[in-house]
């Protein structure tokens, strides 16, 4: 019988296995290389690239006086229609408004303003300061009136019996009588603006801006949640806040947690969690749970928290969010605030806090944001002197520069250095044949120059409305650092940190 060699069969299977394995190996090497590049260019976020010895010592008397000055200007010039607005003045006396600025984010800015006033209200109660409480109460009622119109205009009224469409901005026919409101009036009445809709019912002659996104929802959650948490002893504030919260919750229940536009169709925002984002629904229901002690939202809250496992899907970020989509940290903190501070189950609260530490604060603790640092202290209850001194230094720098105006932002010192890894990898991708394989990364990640040291608040005056949306590691152009000084923000960037600290005993009264 003839014997046949089987060596060719072995070679056949070796080649076949190699053809299967090699693509996976190459793919794994490619993906591993991509992760290596990303980790390398973002590694600086875990380094403390600043010297605490340069911090300005806290002067709590000056801090208080500065907060009072901002509050007076905010009430007189920045809430003409009971919503928080940036304005431009006619001259350097800063008493005559030339025009108010329209914005996509009035619910976000008004929510921040409302939360700020609620912190001031809480500080007044703890310090037994009647005049401070009266001033805060007046502002809270005005801002809650503005929030009421943000819901009433698209839905025809407020309360759970009305639909729950949430708006970005509203305009009333009476606004034509507000000096400086002409620009906003023309903008809101522009028939070519596809995001603008007529109001409903009694508000049919009013206008509102739609296509609302989650950033606006963060304003609703932050402001209304703070009113529920800190002002439950003031009947009008408590009852009005409950009406608005119930309307939003019932509205989302009817739409399966989709944000609905003026044409009745979803506009792209879904409150439900997929991989992360569990804080959106949980925060809203946690506020509702506190607002309605009768338990009407308790089961729904626990259903999403435990049955749907949203409790394991909160406060999830990554290092790349520092160099791209930095503004999202701002929304996340507003959303997390009442979820964490209102939670009365110690195990659930600790779970939220630990996820925040690992998934958020781990990446932002060296950004030197007084806003994020203050929330960290409030969330955790820690008495960290290093973090407090960092916050106080930043608050002192507001006054040492100027009011929240578009003028004379401090230039970065020469000691601030650009991240060399960013330039090295950018050159590698642009000039190296192997590096060119990683060009798809540039579609997802910005490879622009970025500093190793964070800018302080006095270097971020290009955004007078909210500095905390601006990445402190970005380059700041000459145009961003200079202006005519006539554009003024509402000042909540300072006061939200100051009054939060006063309310929680982190900043002492003068």
XYZ file of C-alpha atoms in Angstrom:
510
model
C 0.000 0.000 0.000
C 1.259 3.476 -0.881
C 1.879 5.867 2.009
C 1.040 9.543 1.547
C 2.786 12.378 3.377
C 0.511 14.528 5.521
C 3.002 17.369 6.027
C 1.162 19.511 3.501
C -1.989 19.171 5.624
C -0.141 20.592 8.621
C 1.115 23.485 6.513
C -2.419 24.035 5.238
C -3.863 24.344 8.723
C -0.983 26.504 9.920
C -1.561 28.927 7.053
C -5.306 28.861 7.621
C -4.966 29.559 11.332
C -2.447 32.312 10.611
C -4.825 33.960 8.147
C -7.460 33.989 10.862
C -5.242 35.128 13.734
C -3.074 37.723 11.970
C -5.957 40.175 11.233
C -6.994 39.986 14.884
C -3.414 40.562 16.002
C -3.014 43.510 13.646
C -6.377 44.888 14.712
C -5.424 44.465 18.348
C -2.116 46.221 17.787
C -3.896 49.077 16.010
C -6.483 49.504 18.765
C -3.778 49.203 21.404
C -1.792 51.909 19.647
C -4.823 54.182 19.552
C -5.411 53.740 23.275
C -1.729 54.369 23.945
C -1.861 57.676 22.045
C -5.027 58.762 23.853
C -3.654 57.844 27.275
C -0.375 59.586 26.550
C -1.847 62.923 25.458
C -4.297 62.969 28.394
C -1.892 61.770 31.091
C -1.291 65.365 32.210
C -4.786 65.583 33.739
C -3.583 63.430 36.642
C -0.686 65.775 37.475
C -0.826 68.733 39.832
C 0.844 71.257 37.540
C 0.516 74.355 39.724
C 2.068 75.726 42.890
C -0.236 76.279 45.905
C 2.379 78.695 47.272
C 1.079 81.235 44.735
C -2.470 81.152 46.132
C -3.987 84.431 47.298
C -5.025 84.252 50.976
C -8.756 84.380 51.596
C -10.344 87.660 52.650
C -13.874 86.699 53.639
C -14.999 90.296 54.164
C -14.030 91.204 50.602
C -15.630 88.012 49.299
C -18.914 88.938 50.965
C -18.814 92.515 49.688
C -18.061 91.282 46.179
C -20.996 88.851 46.318
C -23.334 91.622 47.496
C -22.209 93.893 44.655
C -22.834 91.166 42.091
C -26.260 90.399 43.540
C -27.344 94.034 43.266
C -26.246 94.250 39.638
C -27.781 90.882 38.826
C -31.198 91.908 40.107
C -31.083 95.358 38.533
C -29.659 94.528 35.113
C -29.588 90.804 34.360
C -33.088 89.452 34.948
C -35.411 91.901 33.158
C -37.850 89.150 32.127
C -37.171 86.951 35.179
C -34.563 84.934 33.276
C -30.782 85.258 33.593
C -29.224 87.182 30.678
C -25.938 88.684 29.537
C -26.180 92.332 28.477
C -24.074 95.002 26.799
C -24.065 98.535 28.212
C -23.896 101.824 26.322
C -20.962 103.173 28.322
C -18.547 102.625 31.163
C -20.989 103.899 33.774
C -22.726 100.515 33.404
C -26.197 101.870 34.109
C -27.815 101.997 30.655
C -28.316 98.709 28.820
C -27.705 98.891 25.083
C -29.083 95.411 24.387
C -29.647 92.012 25.950
C -28.164 88.902 24.377
C -30.391 86.082 23.205
C -29.128 82.607 23.981
C -29.849 78.946 23.377
C -29.151 78.281 27.037
C -31.411 80.526 29.087
C -32.855 77.579 31.027
C -29.310 76.518 31.873
C -28.241 79.995 33.004
C -31.512 80.657 34.845
C -31.223 77.303 36.602
C -27.746 78.243 37.771
C -29.050 81.617 38.965
C -31.982 80.009 40.792
C -29.719 77.497 42.544
C -27.397 80.355 43.509
C -30.228 82.273 45.159
C -31.375 79.116 46.956
C -27.875 78.735 48.390
C -28.054 82.369 49.514
C -31.437 81.630 51.100
C -29.998 78.636 52.984
C -27.025 80.683 54.197
C -29.398 83.379 55.438
C -31.426 80.830 57.409
C -28.369 79.288 59.030
C -26.942 82.696 59.902
C -30.322 84.091 61.013
C -29.883 87.006 58.607
C -33.339 88.439 57.874
C -32.302 90.981 55.226
C -30.212 88.416 53.348
C -33.151 86.016 53.403
C -35.557 88.676 52.119
C -33.267 89.559 49.210
C -32.791 85.916 48.274
C -36.528 85.213 48.520
C -37.356 88.064 46.157
C -34.890 86.817 43.528
C -36.020 83.198 43.885
C -39.646 84.154 43.277
C -38.717 86.122 40.178
C -36.599 83.319 38.745
C -39.275 80.725 39.519
C -41.718 82.949 37.649
C -39.346 82.833 34.676
C -39.151 79.042 34.904
C -42.942 78.930 35.081
C -43.158 80.726 31.741
C -40.533 78.422 30.222
C -43.010 75.600 30.849
C -46.301 77.475 30.515
C -45.731 79.030 27.084
C -45.256 75.777 25.095
C -47.833 73.836 27.135
C -50.600 76.357 27.884
C -50.109 76.331 31.661
C -48.203 74.795 34.556
C -48.793 71.706 36.633
C -49.126 67.962 35.990
C -52.410 68.402 34.101
C -50.556 70.145 31.257
C -48.060 68.598 28.809
C -44.403 68.659 29.803
C -42.595 70.190 26.823
C -39.528 72.048 28.092
C -38.285 75.170 26.323
C -34.955 76.908 25.933
C -36.243 80.488 25.933
C -39.542 82.371 26.015
C -40.721 85.770 24.837
C -43.770 87.747 25.971
C -45.447 90.622 24.081
C -44.858 92.699 27.226
C -41.111 92.334 26.692
C -41.261 95.069 24.039
C -41.428 97.537 26.941
C -38.052 96.427 28.330
C -35.260 98.841 27.307
C -32.591 96.943 25.391
C -34.846 93.983 24.576
C -35.277 94.938 20.906
C -32.602 92.519 19.665
C -34.228 89.606 21.479
C -37.689 90.651 20.289
C -36.578 90.693 16.643
C -34.846 87.348 17.107
C -37.823 85.639 18.735
C -40.299 87.007 16.156
C -38.152 85.935 13.202
C -40.355 83.563 11.174
C -37.277 82.014 9.565
C -36.048 80.681 12.896
C -37.007 77.004 12.717
C -36.518 76.574 16.467
C -39.118 79.206 17.347
C -42.783 78.372 17.939
C -45.944 80.162 18.983
C -47.211 79.542 22.484
C -50.257 77.476 23.416
C -53.657 78.502 24.776
C -53.533 81.727 26.744
C -49.927 82.108 25.558
C -50.680 81.837 21.837
C -49.273 85.328 21.197
C -46.070 84.479 23.030
C -43.030 82.765 21.495
C -40.685 80.058 22.708
C -37.497 78.399 21.498
C -37.457 74.626 21.123
C -35.207 71.778 20.044
C -34.289 71.580 23.713
C -31.271 69.485 24.664
C -29.981 67.924 27.847
C -27.881 70.964 28.715
C -31.107 72.894 29.295
C -32.507 70.019 31.328
C -29.491 70.366 33.620
C -30.633 73.917 34.379
C -34.143 72.751 35.273
C -32.764 70.026 37.544
C -30.219 72.250 39.282
C -32.514 75.207 39.898
C -35.800 73.499 40.727
C -34.048 70.845 42.797
C -32.321 73.518 44.877
C -35.653 75.288 45.443
C -37.183 72.025 46.686
C -34.195 71.236 48.885
C -33.515 74.598 50.527
C -36.791 76.541 50.420
C -39.347 74.065 51.777
C -40.245 76.513 54.557
C -41.463 79.173 52.092
C -44.981 78.170 50.904
C -45.086 79.962 47.543
C -41.634 78.736 46.485
C -42.356 75.193 47.686
C -45.746 74.926 45.983
C -44.639 76.510 42.717
C -41.555 74.293 42.509
C -43.673 71.193 43.115
C -46.033 72.148 40.292
C -43.163 72.508 37.845
C -41.408 69.313 38.942
C -44.626 67.290 38.645
C -45.286 68.719 35.184
C -41.828 67.732 33.956
C -41.988 64.216 35.428
C -45.484 63.475 34.141
C -44.539 64.905 30.757
C -41.560 62.594 30.452
C -43.603 59.612 31.573
C -46.026 60.327 28.719
C -43.218 60.548 26.132
C -41.189 57.579 27.404
C -38.502 60.022 28.572
C -37.982 61.629 25.165
C -37.623 65.413 24.808
C -40.459 66.632 22.559
C -40.268 69.586 20.179
C -42.859 72.162 19.184
C -44.085 70.018 16.286
C -44.875 67.142 18.635
C -41.954 64.993 17.497
C -38.843 63.960 19.464
C -35.952 66.351 18.938
C -33.066 63.973 19.573
C -32.591 63.983 23.341
C -33.384 60.801 25.253
C -33.227 60.877 29.047
C -32.857 57.104 29.328
C -29.438 55.655 30.115
C -27.616 53.374 27.707
C -24.049 52.790 28.886
C -23.946 55.810 31.181
C -26.147 58.813 31.888
C -28.298 57.286 34.611
C -28.152 60.543 36.564
C -30.653 62.334 34.298
C -33.771 60.339 35.163
C -32.591 59.518 38.680
C -31.994 63.176 39.538
C -35.432 64.219 38.309
C -37.171 61.417 40.206
C -35.076 61.995 43.331
C -36.229 65.636 43.319
C -39.799 64.438 42.772
C -39.435 61.988 45.657
C -38.523 64.868 47.987
C -41.123 67.240 46.548
C -43.927 64.717 47.088
C -43.533 62.957 50.446
C -46.747 61.014 49.724
C -44.550 58.536 47.859
C -46.011 58.947 44.374
C -42.567 58.815 42.772
C -40.806 56.483 45.225
C -41.469 53.248 43.339
C -40.521 54.754 39.987
C -37.270 56.097 41.420
C -36.309 52.739 42.894
C -37.384 50.961 39.700
C -34.913 52.960 37.627
C -32.224 52.896 40.330
C -32.260 49.162 41.080
C -34.355 47.266 38.526
C -32.849 49.132 35.557
C -29.500 49.434 37.377
C -29.232 53.169 36.718
C -27.588 53.481 40.131
C -24.473 51.929 38.535
C -24.569 54.248 35.515
C -24.081 57.691 37.060
C -21.114 60.076 36.955
C -19.195 58.381 34.173
C -16.535 60.400 32.400
C -13.151 59.885 30.795
C -9.889 61.754 30.410
C -10.603 62.724 26.797
C -13.528 64.824 28.049
C -10.931 67.267 29.342
C -9.619 68.070 25.853
C -12.955 67.711 24.063
C -16.539 68.225 25.240
C -15.259 69.880 28.413
C -18.534 71.784 28.743
C -20.256 68.476 29.541
C -18.673 68.447 33.007
C -20.715 71.563 33.775
C -24.004 69.844 32.866
C -23.085 66.696 34.746
C -22.398 68.540 38.003
C -25.698 70.390 37.814
C -27.492 67.093 37.256
C -25.654 65.235 40.000
C -26.008 67.915 42.654
C -29.519 67.195 43.899
C -29.276 63.471 43.191
C -26.398 63.156 45.647
C -27.347 65.792 48.222
C -31.013 64.750 48.474
C -30.367 61.003 48.690
C -31.261 59.764 52.189
C -30.351 56.097 51.718
C -26.739 55.979 53.012
C -25.769 52.988 50.874
C -27.137 54.536 47.692
C -25.610 57.899 48.538
C -22.177 56.337 49.068
C -22.530 54.473 45.775
C -23.213 57.746 43.948
C -20.329 59.517 45.695
C -17.840 56.749 44.950
C -18.837 56.708 41.283
C -18.413 60.488 41.208
C -14.941 60.243 42.729
C -13.790 57.555 40.287
C -15.661 58.583 37.148
C -15.592 62.379 37.353
C -13.444 63.955 40.034
C -10.529 61.681 39.204
C -10.221 63.575 35.908
C -11.077 67.128 36.966
C -9.504 67.551 40.398
C -6.514 69.408 38.921
C -8.509 71.727 36.646
C -8.645 74.232 39.522
C -12.355 74.803 38.961
C -13.776 76.339 42.157
C -17.233 75.229 41.016
C -16.303 71.555 40.712
C -14.147 71.645 43.840
C -16.926 73.192 45.906
C -19.371 70.531 44.763
C -16.842 67.851 45.668
C -16.639 69.162 49.238
C -20.435 69.371 49.479
C -20.912 65.852 48.079
C -18.303 64.160 50.250
C -18.438 66.262 53.413
C -14.637 66.300 53.462
C -12.770 69.112 55.193
C -9.823 69.262 52.820
C -7.814 72.418 53.507
C -5.882 72.156 50.211
C -9.091 72.124 48.162
C -10.585 74.967 50.208
C -7.494 77.141 49.750
C -7.663 76.474 46.006
C -11.313 77.592 45.947
C -10.587 80.714 47.996
C -7.695 81.681 45.708
C -9.933 81.454 42.655
C -12.682 83.512 44.296
C -10.152 86.189 45.229
C -8.992 86.357 41.605
C -12.461 87.420 40.448
C -12.208 90.658 42.376
C -8.537 91.210 41.637
C -9.288 91.297 37.925
C -12.591 92.968 37.131
C -16.293 92.289 37.150
C -17.583 89.567 34.785
C -16.921 91.656 31.688
C -15.183 91.063 28.374
C -12.056 93.037 29.134
C -8.441 92.604 30.211
C -8.313 88.912 30.949
C -4.996 88.067 32.565
C -2.404 86.685 30.149
C -1.045 83.240 30.953
C 2.358 83.496 32.655
C 5.444 82.314 30.792
C 5.724 79.446 33.247
C 2.676 77.838 31.605
C 3.888 75.305 29.050
C 2.189 73.630 26.121
C 1.759 69.875 26.315
C 4.640 68.561 24.125
C 2.973 65.168 23.737
C 0.093 66.740 21.850
C 2.415 68.274 19.263
C 4.556 65.123 19.012
C 1.594 62.871 18.287
C 0.081 65.408 15.899
C 3.330 65.458 13.923
C 3.494 61.657 14.019
C 0.002 61.340 12.544
C 0.589 64.030 9.911
C 4.063 63.022 8.707
C 4.724 59.378 9.536
C 3.384 56.667 7.162
C 2.425 54.466 10.100
C 1.039 57.451 11.968
C -1.245 58.273 9.042
C -3.165 55.106 9.886
C -4.365 56.905 13.010
C -5.839 59.910 11.198
C -9.378 58.724 12.079
C -8.506 59.657 15.676
C -8.432 63.316 14.649
C -12.118 63.084 13.762
C -12.951 62.263 17.388
C -10.213 63.991 19.360
C -8.867 67.522 19.046
C -5.097 67.554 18.658
C -4.904 71.327 19.112
C -2.267 72.784 21.402
C -3.168 72.517 25.048
C -1.412 73.699 28.198
C -0.159 71.534 31.029
C -1.195 74.156 33.596
C -4.830 75.182 34.104
C -5.833 78.799 33.611
C -7.220 80.617 36.629
C -10.619 82.309 36.447
C -9.116 85.710 35.649
C -7.719 84.215 32.422
C -11.119 82.955 31.265
C -13.044 86.182 30.828
C -13.927 85.451 27.219
C -17.088 83.676 28.408
C -18.757 86.217 30.668
C -21.819 84.017 31.115
C -20.200 80.905 32.551
C -16.447 80.372 32.825
C -16.876 76.743 33.854
C -17.800 75.682 30.320
C -14.362 76.744 29.095
C -11.521 74.222 29.261
C -8.819 75.812 31.458
C -6.068 74.012 29.511
C -7.016 75.495 26.119
C -5.102 78.266 24.435
C -6.764 81.659 24.895
C -6.491 83.905 21.866
C -5.902 87.646 21.939
C -9.489 88.207 20.784
C -10.763 86.114 23.669
C -8.676 88.053 26.179
C -9.661 91.528 25.074
C -12.858 93.443 24.485
C -14.449 96.818 25.064
C -15.522 95.877 28.590
C -19.172 96.757 27.986
C -20.464 93.179 27.793
C -21.335 91.960 31.276
C -22.336 88.557 32.599
C -24.821 87.987 35.431
C -22.027 87.061 37.845
C -23.371 83.665 38.869
C -20.002 82.165 38.002
C -18.768 83.764 41.229
C -21.866 83.759 43.389
C -22.849 80.117 42.803
C -19.554 79.040 44.381
C -19.625 81.663 47.112
C -23.192 81.060 48.308
C -22.863 77.285 47.997
C -19.887 77.551 50.318
C -21.736 79.825 52.750
C -24.785 77.538 52.746
C -22.689 74.487 53.611
C -20.347 76.059 56.157
C -17.286 75.939 53.907
C -17.050 79.728 53.591
C -17.663 81.638 56.845
C -19.838 84.763 56.967
C -17.969 88.083 57.222
